[in-house]
mmCIF file of C-alpha atoms and ligand atoms in Angstrom:
data_model
loop_
_atom_site.group_PDB
_atom_site.id
_atom_site.type_symbol
_atom_site.label_atom_id
_atom_site.label_comp_id
_atom_site.label_asym_id
_atom_site.label_seq_id
_atom_site.Cartn_x
_atom_site.Cartn_y
_atom_site.Cartn_z
ATOM 1 C CA LYS A 1 0.000 -0.032 -0.101
ATOM 2 C CA ASP A 2 0.949 3.675 0.025
ATOM 3 C CA SER A 3 4.581 3.916 1.347
ATOM 4 C CA ASP A 4 3.997 7.214 2.939
ATOM 5 C CA GLU A 5 1.768 5.681 5.678
ATOM 6 C CA LYS A 6 3.417 5.108 8.981
ATOM 7 C CA PRO A 7 4.273 1.387 9.469
ATOM 8 C CA HIS A 8 3.173 -0.450 12.450
ATOM 9 C CA VAL A 9 6.565 -1.821 13.771
ATOM 10 C CA ILE A 10 6.673 -5.341 14.977
ATOM 11 C CA PHE A 11 9.668 -6.914 16.649
ATOM 12 C CA MET A 12 9.845 -10.647 16.280
ATOM 13 C CA SER A 13 11.006 -12.038 19.491
ATOM 14 C CA PRO A 14 10.609 -14.832 21.899
ATOM 15 C CA ARG A 15 9.483 -12.242 24.464
ATOM 16 C CA GLY A 16 6.437 -11.363 22.442
ATOM 17 C CA LYS A 17 2.981 -12.702 22.809
ATOM 18 C CA VAL A 18 2.322 -15.715 20.603
ATOM 19 C CA PHE A 19 1.115 -15.098 17.025
ATOM 20 C CA THR A 20 -2.653 -16.248 16.613
ATOM 21 C CA GLN A 21 -5.208 -15.953 13.665
ATOM 22 C CA GLU A 22 -6.768 -13.308 15.748
ATOM 23 C CA ARG A 23 -3.657 -11.275 15.613
ATOM 24 C CA ALA A 24 -3.362 -11.879 11.872
ATOM 25 C CA LYS A 25 -6.766 -10.475 11.182
ATOM 26 C CA GLU A 26 -6.003 -7.401 13.176
ATOM 27 C CA LEU A 27 -2.625 -6.895 11.401
ATOM 28 C CA ALA A 28 -4.347 -7.362 7.992
ATOM 29 C CA LYS A 29 -6.270 -4.089 8.601
ATOM 30 C CA MET A 30 -3.123 -1.793 9.216
ATOM 31 C CA PRO A 31 -2.028 -0.033 6.160
ATOM 32 C CA GLN A 32 1.780 -1.028 6.535
ATOM 33 C CA LEU A 33 3.729 -3.263 8.686
ATOM 34 C CA MET A 34 7.468 -3.297 9.351
ATOM 35 C CA PHE A 35 9.274 -6.190 10.865
ATOM 36 C CA ILE A 36 12.566 -5.931 13.026
ATOM 37 C CA CYS A 37 14.300 -9.149 13.615
ATOM 38 C CA GLY A 38 17.208 -10.227 15.672
ATOM 39 C CA HIS A 39 19.936 -12.625 14.452
ATOM 40 C CA TYR A 40 22.109 -14.578 16.646
ATOM 41 C CA GLU A 41 21.899 -12.039 19.515
ATOM 42 C CA GLY A 42 18.956 -9.901 20.115
ATOM 43 C CA VAL A 43 18.410 -6.172 19.000
ATOM 44 C CA ASP A 44 19.830 -3.146 20.765
ATOM 45 C CA GLN A 45 17.337 -2.351 23.634
ATOM 46 C CA ARG A 46 17.108 1.305 22.544
ATOM 47 C CA VAL A 47 15.590 0.269 19.216
ATOM 48 C CA ILE A 48 13.232 -1.860 20.963
ATOM 49 C CA ASP A 49 12.168 0.981 23.324
ATOM 50 C CA LEU A 50 12.056 3.744 20.893
ATOM 51 C CA LEU A 51 10.945 2.128 17.504
ATOM 52 C CA ILE A 52 8.577 -0.731 17.988
ATOM 53 C CA ASP A 53 4.972 -1.045 18.565
ATOM 54 C CA GLU A 54 4.727 -4.405 19.609
ATOM 55 C CA GLU A 55 6.592 -7.819 19.985
ATOM 56 C CA ILE A 56 5.374 -10.997 18.617
ATOM 57 C CA SER A 57 6.665 -14.460 19.091
ATOM 58 C CA ILE A 58 5.583 -17.592 16.903
ATOM 59 C CA GLY A 59 6.315 -20.008 19.679
ATOM 60 C CA ASP A 60 8.857 -21.508 22.040
ATOM 61 C CA TYR A 61 11.907 -22.851 20.576
ATOM 62 C CA VAL A 62 15.459 -21.576 20.049
ATOM 63 C CA LEU A 63 16.188 -20.226 16.594
ATOM 64 C CA THR A 64 19.057 -18.343 14.973
ATOM 65 C CA GLY A 65 16.888 -15.414 13.911
ATOM 66 C CA GLY A 66 13.509 -13.834 13.722
ATOM 67 C CA GLU A 67 13.412 -13.732 10.016
ATOM 68 C CA ILE A 68 11.591 -17.041 9.420
ATOM 69 C CA PRO A 69 9.144 -15.915 12.099
ATOM 70 C CA ALA A 70 8.460 -12.770 10.260
ATOM 71 C CA CYS A 71 7.952 -14.772 7.008
ATOM 72 C CA ILE A 72 5.287 -16.678 8.872
ATOM 73 C CA VAL A 73 3.519 -13.597 10.105
ATOM 74 C CA VAL A 74 3.684 -12.131 6.549
ATOM 75 C CA ASP A 75 2.373 -15.321 5.086
ATOM 76 C CA ALA A 76 -0.594 -15.540 7.292
ATOM 77 C CA VAL A 77 -1.495 -11.777 7.013
ATOM 78 C CA ALA A 78 -0.875 -11.737 3.211
ATOM 79 C CA ARG A 79 -3.548 -14.513 2.411
ATOM 80 C CA LEU A 80 -6.115 -12.183 4.250
ATOM 81 C CA LEU A 81 -5.409 -9.218 1.850
ATOM 82 C CA PRO A 82 -7.596 -8.709 -1.222
ATOM 83 C CA GLY A 83 -6.233 -10.057 -4.363
ATOM 84 C CA VAL A 84 -3.649 -12.288 -2.767
ATOM 85 C CA LEU A 85 -5.459 -15.631 -3.064
ATOM 86 C CA SER A 86 -6.659 -17.182 -6.499
ATOM 87 C CA ASP A 87 -10.302 -17.374 -7.148
ATOM 88 C CA ALA A 88 -10.158 -21.162 -6.169
ATOM 89 C CA GLU A 89 -8.240 -20.573 -2.805
ATOM 90 C CA CYS A 90 -10.525 -17.714 -2.131
ATOM 91 C CA PHE A 91 -13.654 -20.117 -2.645
ATOM 92 C CA GLU A 92 -12.173 -22.722 -0.369
ATOM 93 C CA LYS A 93 -11.366 -20.077 2.181
ATOM 94 C CA GLU A 94 -14.947 -18.967 2.214
ATOM 95 C CA SER A 95 -16.762 -22.327 1.946
ATOM 96 C CA PHE A 96 -14.635 -23.872 4.850
ATOM 97 C CA SER A 97 -12.946 -21.200 6.845
ATOM 98 C CA ASP A 98 -14.224 -22.238 9.956
ATOM 99 C CA GLU A 99 -10.685 -21.741 11.324
ATOM 100 C CA THR A 100 -11.760 -23.380 14.511
ATOM 101 C CA LEU A 101 -11.699 -26.703 12.737
ATOM 102 C CA LEU A 102 -8.872 -28.782 11.175
ATOM 103 C CA GLU A 103 -9.246 -29.245 7.601
ATOM 104 C CA TYR A 104 -11.060 -32.548 6.336
ATOM 105 C CA PRO A 105 -8.849 -35.141 4.467
ATOM 106 C CA GLN A 106 -8.018 -34.359 0.757
ATOM 107 C CA TYR A 107 -7.980 -36.982 -2.063
ATOM 108 C CA THR A 108 -7.014 -36.834 -5.551
ATOM 109 C CA ARG A 109 -6.240 -39.348 -8.135
ATOM 110 C CA PRO A 110 -5.735 -42.349 -8.611
ATOM 111 C CA TYR A 111 -8.775 -43.974 -7.256
ATOM 112 C CA ASP A 112 -6.789 -46.699 -5.891
ATOM 113 C CA PHE A 113 -3.446 -46.049 -4.027
ATOM 114 C CA ARG A 114 -1.800 -49.135 -2.666
ATOM 115 C CA GLY A 115 -5.205 -50.724 -2.123
ATOM 116 C CA ARG A 116 -6.574 -47.550 -0.308
ATOM 117 C CA THR A 117 -9.505 -46.172 -2.317
ATOM 118 C CA VAL A 118 -11.121 -42.607 -2.361
ATOM 119 C CA PRO A 119 -14.204 -42.538 -0.126
ATOM 120 C CA GLU A 120 -17.304 -43.299 -2.343
ATOM 121 C CA VAL A 121 -19.094 -40.181 -1.208
ATOM 122 C CA LEU A 122 -16.676 -37.995 -2.764
ATOM 123 C CA LEU A 123 -17.153 -39.552 -6.171
ATOM 124 C CA SER A 124 -20.947 -39.552 -5.832
ATOM 125 C CA GLY A 125 -21.339 -36.047 -7.120
ATOM 126 C CA HIS A 126 -23.889 -35.523 -4.277
ATOM 127 C CA HIS A 127 -22.782 -31.984 -3.113
ATOM 128 C CA ALA A 128 -24.844 -31.845 0.174
ATOM 129 C CA ASN A 129 -23.607 -35.218 1.197
ATOM 130 C CA ILE A 130 -19.903 -34.296 0.415
ATOM 131 C CA GLU A 131 -20.404 -31.182 2.454
ATOM 132 C CA LYS A 132 -21.809 -33.096 5.316
ATOM 133 C CA TRP A 133 -19.009 -35.766 5.096
ATOM 134 C CA ARG A 134 -16.393 -33.068 5.020
ATOM 135 C CA ARG A 135 -18.010 -31.249 8.105
ATOM 136 C CA GLU A 136 -18.286 -34.431 10.105
ATOM 137 C CA THR A 137 -14.798 -35.688 9.378
ATOM 138 C CA ALA A 138 -13.248 -32.278 10.138
ATOM 139 C CA GLU A 139 -15.151 -32.278 13.522
ATOM 140 C CA GLN A 140 -14.194 -35.790 14.201
ATOM 141 C CA LEU A 141 -10.440 -34.998 13.206
ATOM 142 C CA THR A 142 -10.437 -32.044 15.390
ATOM 143 C CA ARG A 143 -11.920 -33.738 18.560
ATOM 144 C CA GLU A 144 -9.155 -36.378 18.041
ATOM 145 C CA LYS A 145 -6.116 -34.535 17.335
ATOM 146 C CA ARG A 146 -6.775 -30.853 18.737
ATOM 147 C CA PRO A 147 -9.611 -30.713 21.037
ATOM 148 C CA ASP A 148 -8.271 -27.464 22.455
ATOM 149 C CA LEU A 149 -9.383 -25.878 19.255
ATOM 150 C CA LEU A 150 -13.015 -26.737 19.902
ATOM 151 C CA SER A 151 -13.306 -24.962 23.386
HETATM 152 C C1 4G1 B 201 15.020 -17.811 24.697
HETATM 153 C C2 4G1 B 201 11.590 -18.123 18.755
HETATM 154 C C3 4G1 B 201 15.631 -17.411 23.483
HETATM 155 C C4 4G1 B 201 12.678 -17.379 18.614
HETATM 156 C C5 4G1 B 201 13.909 -18.522 24.629
HETATM 157 C C6 4G1 B 201 10.265 -17.560 18.219
HETATM 158 C C7 4G1 B 201 13.962 -18.610 22.336
HETATM 159 C C8 4G1 B 201 11.137 -14.449 16.994
HETATM 160 C C9 4G1 B 201 11.665 -15.638 17.442
HETATM 161 C C10 4G1 B 201 15.047 -17.888 22.431
HETATM 162 C C11 4G1 B 201 12.843 -16.249 17.989
HETATM 163 C C12 4G1 B 201 13.340 -19.003 23.491
HETATM 164 C C13 4G1 B 201 10.418 -16.379 17.718
HETATM 165 C C14 4G1 B 201 15.814 -17.598 20.987
HETATM 166 C C15 4G1 B 201 13.980 -15.378 17.859
HETATM 167 C C16 4G1 B 201 17.506 -13.339 18.998
HETATM 168 C C17 4G1 B 201 17.815 -13.715 17.727
HETATM 169 C C18 4G1 B 201 16.315 -14.033 19.385
HETATM 170 C C19 4G1 B 201 17.210 -15.184 17.573
HETATM 171 C C20 4G1 B 201 16.323 -15.283 18.771
HETATM 172 C C21 4G1 B 201 12.255 -19.726 23.512
HETATM 173 C C22 4G1 B 201 17.231 -16.264 19.668
HETATM 174 N N1 4G1 B 201 9.279 -15.685 17.078
HETATM 175 N N2 4G1 B 201 15.136 -16.021 18.741
HETATM 176 N N3 4G1 B 201 16.640 -16.734 20.879
HETATM 177 O O1 4G1 B 201 15.634 -18.290 20.040
HETATM 178 O O2 4G1 B 201 14.006 -14.344 17.383
HETATM 179 O O3 4G1 B 201 9.847 -14.372 16.727
#
């Protein structure tokens, strides 16, 4: 966007609050973002004190730098901006952007892979049944693997 707008300055740091989809949505509304990252060591404390608007972390593990965390934030924010996703991706985002659920399993060709076949309902052409199968499978998968997402 217009480069004359004051950027919201983000310092990527393990000291920050952990990045979430909620934060991504808020950042997507800002006219311009700027990322500051440490590498090997941190960043001069005066830069942190005087220049940054917020600190964000992507999680608790030791890294060599904040550049990859910044790329992760950029990726999550960019896909929320108009014109970034293709029509197909956009449709998928709308039709199943529950975001509180894991994604349902995907199948492509061939029909039979090492004896494992594609679920019949997906080949039926019955779109309401396909939708129902996807929702139910996504819910079951989320309950099994990430029950924390359901609360
Ligand atoms: C103490 C992880 C240090 C790391 C505790 C997530 C990690 C930036 C991130 C570190 C960084 C923990 C992040 C650590 C990051 C200076 C340069 C900081 C790299 C640096 C859990 C090294 N999300 N890590 N320190 O990794 O920048 O954003």
